[in-house]
Coordinates of C-alpha atoms in Angstrom, one line a residue:
M1 CA 30.6 127.8 90.9
R2 CA 33.5 130.0 89.9
S3 CA 31.2 132.9 89.2
F4 CA 29.4 132.4 92.5
W5 CA 32.7 132.3 94.4
A6 CA 34.0 135.4 92.7
A7 CA 30.8 137.3 93.6
L8 CA 31.0 136.4 97.3
P9 CA 32.4 138.9 99.7
T10 CA 35.4 137.8 101.7
E11 CA 33.3 137.1 104.8
G12 CA 31.0 134.8 102.7
R13 CA 34.0 132.8 101.5
W14 CA 35.2 132.3 105.0
L15 CA 31.8 131.2 106.2
L16 CA 31.4 128.7 103.3
S17 CA 34.9 127.3 103.1
T18 CA 34.7 125.4 106.3
V19 CA 31.1 124.2 106.4
A20 CA 31.8 120.6 105.5
I21 CA 34.6 120.4 108.1
Q22 CA 32.3 121.8 110.8
T23 CA 29.5 119.4 110.1
L24 CA 31.8 116.3 109.8
G25 CA 31.8 116.2 113.6
R26 CA 28.0 116.2 113.7
G27 CA 28.0 113.3 111.2
L28 CA 30.3 111.3 113.5
T29 CA 27.7 111.3 116.3
L30 CA 24.3 111.8 114.7
P31 CA 23.5 108.2 113.7
F32 CA 25.1 106.7 116.9
T33 CA 23.9 108.7 119.9
L34 CA 21.0 106.4 120.6
I35 CA 23.2 103.4 120.2
Y36 CA 25.8 104.9 122.5
L37 CA 23.2 105.6 125.3
H38 CA 21.6 102.2 125.0
E39 CA 24.3 99.7 124.1
V40 CA 27.4 101.4 125.5
R41 CA 26.1 103.2 128.7
G42 CA 23.4 100.6 129.3
F43 CA 20.4 102.9 129.6
D44 CA 17.1 101.2 128.6
L45 CA 15.8 102.0 125.1
G46 CA 12.8 104.0 126.3
L47 CA 15.0 106.2 128.5
S48 CA 17.5 106.6 125.7
G49 CA 14.8 107.8 123.3
T50 CA 13.5 110.2 125.9
L51 CA 17.0 111.6 126.5
M52 CA 17.4 112.0 122.7
A53 CA 14.1 114.0 122.6
L54 CA 15.7 116.6 124.9
I55 CA 17.7 117.9 122.0
A56 CA 14.6 118.8 119.9
I57 CA 12.5 119.9 122.9
V58 CA 15.1 122.3 124.3
G59 CA 15.9 123.5 120.8
L60 CA 12.3 124.4 120.2
L61 CA 12.0 126.1 123.6
V62 CA 15.0 128.4 123.2
T63 CA 14.5 129.2 119.5
G64 CA 12.3 132.2 120.2
P65 CA 14.5 133.8 122.8
G66 CA 17.5 133.0 120.6
G67 CA 16.0 135.0 117.7
A68 CA 15.3 138.0 119.9
L69 CA 18.7 137.9 121.4
T70 CA 20.3 137.7 117.9
D71 CA 18.5 140.9 116.9
R72 CA 19.6 142.6 120.2
Y73 CA 23.2 141.4 120.6
G74 CA 24.1 140.3 117.0
A75 CA 24.4 136.9 115.4
R76 CA 28.1 136.5 116.1
A77 CA 27.7 136.8 119.9
I78 CA 24.8 134.3 120.0
L79 CA 26.7 131.8 117.7
I80 CA 29.7 131.9 120.0
T81 CA 27.5 131.2 123.0
G82 CA 25.7 128.3 121.2
I83 CA 28.9 126.7 119.9
S84 CA 30.5 126.9 123.4
A85 CA 27.5 125.0 124.8
M86 CA 27.8 122.4 122.0
I87 CA 31.5 121.8 122.7
V88 CA 30.9 121.5 126.5
G89 CA 27.8 119.2 125.8
N90 CA 29.8 116.8 123.6
V91 CA 32.7 116.6 126.0
V92 CA 30.3 115.8 128.9
L93 CA 28.4 113.3 126.9
A94 CA 31.6 111.5 125.9
F95 CA 32.2 110.6 129.6
A96 CA 28.6 110.4 130.8
T97 CA 27.8 107.3 132.7
T98 CA 24.5 108.3 134.3
P99 CA 21.2 109.4 132.8
L100 CA 21.4 112.7 134.7
V101 CA 24.8 113.6 133.3
A102 CA 23.8 112.5 129.8
G103 CA 20.6 114.6 130.1
I104 CA 22.6 117.7 131.0
A105 CA 24.9 117.2 128.0
L106 CA 22.0 116.7 125.6
V107 CA 20.3 119.9 127.0
L108 CA 23.4 121.8 126.1
I109 CA 23.5 120.4 122.6
G110 CA 19.8 121.2 122.2
F111 CA 20.4 124.7 123.4
N112 CA 23.0 125.1 120.7
F113 CA 20.7 124.0 117.9
G114 CA 17.9 126.2 119.1
V115 CA 19.9 129.5 119.3
S116 CA 22.5 128.8 116.5
W117 CA 20.0 128.1 113.8
P118 CA 18.4 131.6 113.6
A119 CA 21.7 133.2 114.4
F120 CA 23.6 131.4 111.6
N121 CA 21.0 132.2 109.0
A122 CA 20.9 135.8 110.1
L123 CA 24.7 136.0 109.8
I124 CA 24.5 134.6 106.3
A125 CA 21.9 137.2 105.4
A126 CA 24.0 140.0 106.8
V127 CA 26.9 139.0 104.5
V128 CA 25.2 138.1 101.2
S129 CA 22.0 139.5 99.6
G130 CA 19.7 139.1 96.6
D131 CA 19.9 136.0 94.3
L132 CA 23.4 135.3 95.7
R133 CA 21.8 134.7 99.1
Q134 CA 19.5 132.0 97.6
Q135 CA 22.5 130.3 96.0
Y136 CA 24.5 130.5 99.2
F137 CA 21.7 128.8 101.2
G138 CA 21.6 126.0 98.6
I139 CA 25.4 125.4 98.4
N140 CA 25.6 125.6 102.2
F141 CA 22.9 122.9 102.4
A142 CA 24.9 120.6 100.0
L143 CA 28.1 121.1 102.0
V144 CA 26.3 120.4 105.3
N145 CA 25.1 117.1 103.8
L146 CA 28.5 116.3 102.5
G147 CA 30.1 116.9 105.9
I148 CA 27.4 114.8 107.8
G149 CA 27.6 112.1 105.2
V150 CA 31.3 111.7 105.4
G151 CA 31.2 111.9 109.2
G152 CA 28.6 109.2 109.3
I153 CA 30.7 106.9 107.2
V154 CA 33.8 107.5 109.3
G155 CA 31.8 107.1 112.5
G156 CA 30.3 103.8 111.2
I157 CA 33.7 102.4 110.4
F158 CA 35.3 103.6 113.7
A159 CA 32.6 103.2 116.4
D160 CA 32.4 99.8 118.0
V161 CA 30.0 99.0 120.9
D162 CA 32.5 96.4 122.2
R163 CA 35.1 99.3 122.6
P164 CA 33.4 102.1 124.5
G165 CA 36.5 104.3 124.0
T166 CA 35.6 104.6 120.3
F167 CA 32.4 106.3 121.2
T168 CA 34.2 108.6 123.6
A169 CA 36.5 109.5 120.7
I170 CA 33.7 110.4 118.2
F171 CA 32.0 112.7 120.7
L172 CA 35.3 114.4 121.5
G173 CA 35.7 114.7 117.7
D174 CA 32.4 116.4 117.4
A175 CA 33.5 118.8 120.2
I176 CA 36.7 119.6 118.4
S177 CA 34.9 120.3 115.1
G178 CA 33.2 123.2 117.0
L179 CA 36.5 124.9 117.3
V180 CA 36.6 125.6 113.6
P181 CA 33.6 128.0 113.5
M182 CA 34.7 129.4 116.9
A183 CA 38.1 130.3 115.3
L184 CA 36.4 132.0 112.4
L185 CA 34.1 134.1 114.6
L186 CA 37.0 135.1 116.9
G187 CA 39.4 135.7 114.0
P188 CA 38.6 136.6 110.4
L189 CA 34.9 137.3 111.1
R190 CA 35.3 139.1 114.4
H191 CA 34.0 142.4 112.8
V192 CA 30.8 140.7 111.3
H193 CA 28.5 141.1 114.3
G194 CA 25.3 140.6 112.3
R195 CA 23.4 143.3 114.3
A196 CA 21.4 146.1 112.9
T197 CA 19.9 149.1 114.6
A198 CA 16.2 149.6 114.2
P199 CA 15.2 152.7 112.2
D200 CA 14.2 155.8 114.2
D201 CA 10.5 156.3 113.4
G202 CA 9.7 158.3 116.4
D203 CA 8.4 157.5 119.9
E204 CA 5.1 156.2 118.4
A205 CA 6.7 153.4 116.4
P206 CA 5.3 150.1 117.6
A207 CA 7.7 147.5 119.1
V208 CA 8.5 144.6 116.7
S209 CA 7.3 141.4 118.5
Y210 CA 6.8 137.8 117.3
L211 CA 3.1 138.4 117.3
S212 CA 3.3 141.5 115.1
I213 CA 5.6 139.5 112.7
L214 CA 3.1 136.6 112.6
R215 CA 0.3 139.0 111.8
Q216 CA 1.7 139.4 108.3
P217 CA -0.1 136.9 105.9
A218 CA 3.1 136.1 104.1
V219 CA 4.9 135.1 107.3
R220 CA 1.9 133.0 108.4
W221 CA 1.6 131.1 105.2
L222 CA 5.4 130.5 104.9
T223 CA 5.5 129.3 108.5
A224 CA 2.6 126.9 107.9
L225 CA 4.2 125.6 104.7
T226 CA 7.5 125.1 106.5
F227 CA 5.8 123.1 109.2
V228 CA 4.0 120.8 106.8
A229 CA 7.1 120.4 104.7
M230 CA 9.1 119.3 107.8
F231 CA 6.2 117.1 109.0
I232 CA 6.1 115.0 105.8
G233 CA 9.8 115.5 105.0
Y234 CA 12.5 115.5 107.6
G235 CA 10.2 114.4 110.3
Q236 CA 9.8 111.1 108.5
L237 CA 13.5 110.4 107.7
E238 CA 14.5 109.4 111.2
A239 CA 11.5 107.3 112.1
G240 CA 8.8 106.9 109.4
L241 CA 11.0 105.9 106.6
P242 CA 13.1 103.3 108.5
G243 CA 10.0 101.9 110.1
F244 CA 8.1 101.6 106.8
A245 CA 11.2 100.2 105.0
R246 CA 11.7 97.5 107.6
Q247 CA 8.2 96.5 108.5
A248 CA 6.1 97.2 105.3
A249 CA 8.7 97.0 102.5
E250 CA 10.7 94.3 104.4
V251 CA 14.1 95.4 103.2
S252 CA 17.4 94.9 105.0
T253 CA 19.1 97.4 107.3
R254 CA 21.9 97.6 104.8
T255 CA 19.3 98.9 102.2
V256 CA 18.2 101.5 104.7
G257 CA 21.7 102.7 105.2
L258 CA 22.4 102.7 101.5
A259 CA 19.2 104.8 101.0
F260 CA 20.6 107.5 103.2
A261 CA 23.9 107.4 101.3
V262 CA 21.9 107.8 98.0
N263 CA 20.1 110.8 99.5
T264 CA 23.4 112.6 100.4
A265 CA 25.0 111.8 97.0
V266 CA 22.0 113.2 95.1
I267 CA 22.0 116.5 97.1
V268 CA 25.8 117.0 96.7
L269 CA 25.8 116.2 93.0
L270 CA 22.6 118.1 91.9
Q271 CA 22.4 121.1 94.2
F272 CA 24.6 123.3 91.9
T273 CA 22.6 122.4 88.8
V274 CA 19.3 123.0 90.6
L275 CA 20.5 126.4 91.8
N276 CA 21.2 127.4 88.2
R277 CA 17.8 126.2 87.0
I278 CA 15.8 128.1 89.7
S279 CA 17.7 131.3 89.6
G280 CA 15.4 134.2 88.8
R281 CA 12.2 132.1 89.1
L282 CA 9.4 132.6 91.6
R283 CA 10.2 130.7 94.7
T284 CA 6.6 129.8 95.3
R285 CA 6.5 128.0 92.0
V286 CA 9.7 126.2 92.9
M287 CA 7.9 125.1 96.1
V288 CA 5.0 123.7 94.0
V289 CA 7.5 121.7 91.8
M290 CA 9.1 120.4 95.0
A291 CA 5.7 119.3 96.3
V292 CA 5.0 117.4 93.1
I293 CA 8.4 115.7 93.3
W294 CA 7.9 114.7 96.9
A295 CA 4.5 113.3 96.1
G296 CA 6.2 111.1 93.4
A297 CA 8.8 110.0 96.0
W298 CA 6.1 108.9 98.4
G299 CA 4.4 107.0 95.6
L300 CA 7.7 105.1 95.1
L301 CA 7.8 104.2 98.8
G302 CA 4.1 103.1 98.6
L303 CA 5.1 100.8 95.7
A304 CA 7.8 99.3 97.9
G305 CA 5.3 98.5 100.6
A306 CA 2.9 97.0 98.1
V307 CA 5.5 94.5 96.8
P308 CA 7.6 93.8 99.9
G309 CA 10.7 91.7 100.3
G310 CA 12.1 91.7 96.8
A311 CA 14.0 93.8 94.3
V312 CA 11.0 96.1 93.6
A313 CA 10.9 97.0 97.3
V314 CA 14.6 97.7 97.4
A315 CA 14.3 99.8 94.3
G316 CA 11.3 101.7 95.7
V317 CA 13.2 102.6 99.0
L318 CA 16.3 103.7 97.2
G319 CA 14.2 105.5 94.5
F320 CA 12.3 107.3 97.3
M321 CA 15.4 108.7 98.9
A322 CA 16.9 109.8 95.5
V323 CA 13.7 111.6 94.4
F324 CA 13.1 113.0 97.8
A325 CA 16.7 114.5 97.8
L326 CA 15.9 116.2 94.5
G327 CA 13.0 117.9 96.2
E328 CA 15.3 118.9 99.1
T329 CA 17.6 120.8 96.7
L330 CA 14.6 122.9 95.7
L331 CA 13.3 123.5 99.2
Q332 CA 16.5 124.4 101.1
P333 CA 17.5 127.4 99.0
T334 CA 14.1 128.9 98.7
V335 CA 12.5 128.9 102.2
P336 CA 15.4 130.5 104.2
A337 CA 16.0 133.0 101.4
M338 CA 12.4 134.1 101.3
S339 CA 12.2 134.4 105.1
N340 CA 15.3 136.6 105.2
D341 CA 14.1 138.7 102.3
L342 CA 10.8 139.3 104.2
A343 CA 12.7 140.5 107.2
A344 CA 14.3 143.9 107.9
D345 CA 17.9 144.0 109.0
H346 CA 17.0 144.5 112.7
T347 CA 14.3 141.8 112.8
R348 CA 16.2 139.0 110.9
G349 CA 16.9 137.0 114.0
R350 CA 13.2 136.8 114.9
Y351 CA 12.1 135.9 111.3
N352 CA 14.7 133.1 111.3
A353 CA 13.6 131.9 114.7
I354 CA 10.0 131.6 113.5
S355 CA 11.2 129.5 110.5
A356 CA 13.4 127.4 112.8
A357 CA 10.5 126.8 115.2
A358 CA 8.2 125.6 112.4
F359 CA 11.0 123.3 111.2
Q360 CA 11.6 121.8 114.6
A361 CA 7.8 121.5 115.4
G362 CA 7.3 119.5 112.2
A363 CA 10.4 117.4 112.9
I364 CA 9.0 116.6 116.3
A365 CA 5.3 115.9 115.2
G366 CA 6.4 113.8 112.2
P367 CA 7.8 110.8 114.1
V368 CA 4.9 110.8 116.6
V369 CA 2.3 110.5 113.9
A370 CA 4.4 108.0 111.9
G371 CA 4.9 105.9 115.0
F372 CA 1.2 105.7 115.7
L373 CA 0.2 104.8 112.1
L374 CA 3.0 102.3 111.6
D375 CA 2.4 100.7 115.0
H376 CA -1.2 100.0 114.0
D377 CA -0.1 98.6 110.6
L378 CA -1.8 101.5 108.7
W379 CA 0.8 101.5 105.9
S380 CA -1.5 102.7 103.2
A381 CA -3.0 105.5 105.4
Y382 CA 0.6 106.6 106.2
V383 CA 1.5 107.0 102.5
V384 CA -1.8 108.6 101.6
L385 CA -1.3 111.2 104.5
M386 CA 2.2 112.0 103.1
V387 CA 0.8 112.6 99.6
V388 CA -2.0 114.7 101.0
G389 CA 0.6 116.8 102.8
C390 CA 2.4 117.3 99.4
V391 CA -0.8 118.6 97.9
A392 CA -1.2 120.9 100.9
I393 CA 2.3 122.4 100.3
A394 CA 1.5 123.1 96.7
A395 CA -1.8 124.8 97.6
M396 CA -0.2 126.9 100.4
A397 CA 2.6 128.0 98.0
L398 CA 0.1 129.3 95.6
V399 CA -1.7 131.2 98.4
L400 CA 1.6 132.5 99.7
E401 CA 2.4 133.9 96.2
R402 CA -0.6 136.3 96.5
H403 CA 0.8 137.8 99.7
V404 CA 4.6 137.8 99.4
P405 CA 6.4 140.8 97.8
E406 CA 7.9 139.9 94.4
T407 CA 11.4 140.8 95.6
A408 CA 11.1 138.2 98.4
N409 CA 9.7 135.7 95.9
G410 CA 12.9 135.7 94.0
R411 CA 12.1 138.2 91.3
S412 CA 14.5 141.2 91.1
P413 CA 12.8 144.6 90.6
E414 CA 14.2 144.9 87.0
A415 CA 13.3 141.4 86.0
P416 CA 10.6 141.1 83.3
A417 CA 7.6 139.0 84.2
E418 CA 8.3 136.2 81.7
V419 CA 11.7 135.5 83.4
A420 CA 10.2 134.7 86.7
S421 CA 7.0 133.0 85.5

């Protein structure tokens, strides 16, 4: 960690030093928004779920324009716009008493997610490069989990459905946390615009569009891999896992909550070690290892469903989240680093937007499929589908390896082959 910090430019240190504080506000509200809409504001459960879906839907719709605008106006300008929308959205949601007002607030929050994701990754890539970039993405992911985890604990202790003012307070706290990155962008990082001018190749140079980017085999395979990874990964954490744990494994809600705490703890504790182990290795091979680990995790969850209601089921659910978290520490540094290494400076926003769209589409499709299978008591088919998805990730990673340049695959030009193999 000391050597990594010493190698970071000043701008990178500013960006990284406040990540946990920024995301603490998101942790305050993330687990409790549905509860707030349903139990505090009195919206029926179906309407509350539909309102919550606005975040993902709007985020997916604006990701593409957000990436193009990032390349045109710079990551800093787009981040300031997105964070402003998030702050306003949380303030409005804190006092929303009608579905219409709550919907407007959630649209603003979804807009922030959609445009800020590619912009933030592009800003990171503008500040750090090479193997340092991969390490940065990994450490940033650990700090995001730390902030959200701590925020969730604080929110769980403070929020009380019998005291609506406590929910107003946590949403205002989420809004206030947005002032931290805003202060950085307007202060120490005001000169880091994250915008690059396209090279002058003459009048005949073709315009860089999303379609032309997706024509590259490496981008197509990486996008498909990202979608499947999100479908069987994060797309299941909010819906599939809790549903399976409660209905098939028959464990308590306390066990489900503890499982998420275990997930956060493993990521925070192991991310640094994992980064050291994968440094200099082919990212596609790291993805294969991640797929194998995730397949093992789903096997543990299947065991929990096969022996429900007892200590084995509890151990299976907790073990799933711990092993799954280990796979996350391999995935999160590699995919965004590869996407940014494939991009040119002036197209980085669009490359990150494609990756973000694949992530969001998988996170939307995952709960839909999980809900259908679990609603029809197809527990075994659910686990088998997740394992098949892991096999597909490993296969796609090996195909991707044939198309991606070695430099984007984590191998420096001067590195000998045996180091990266």
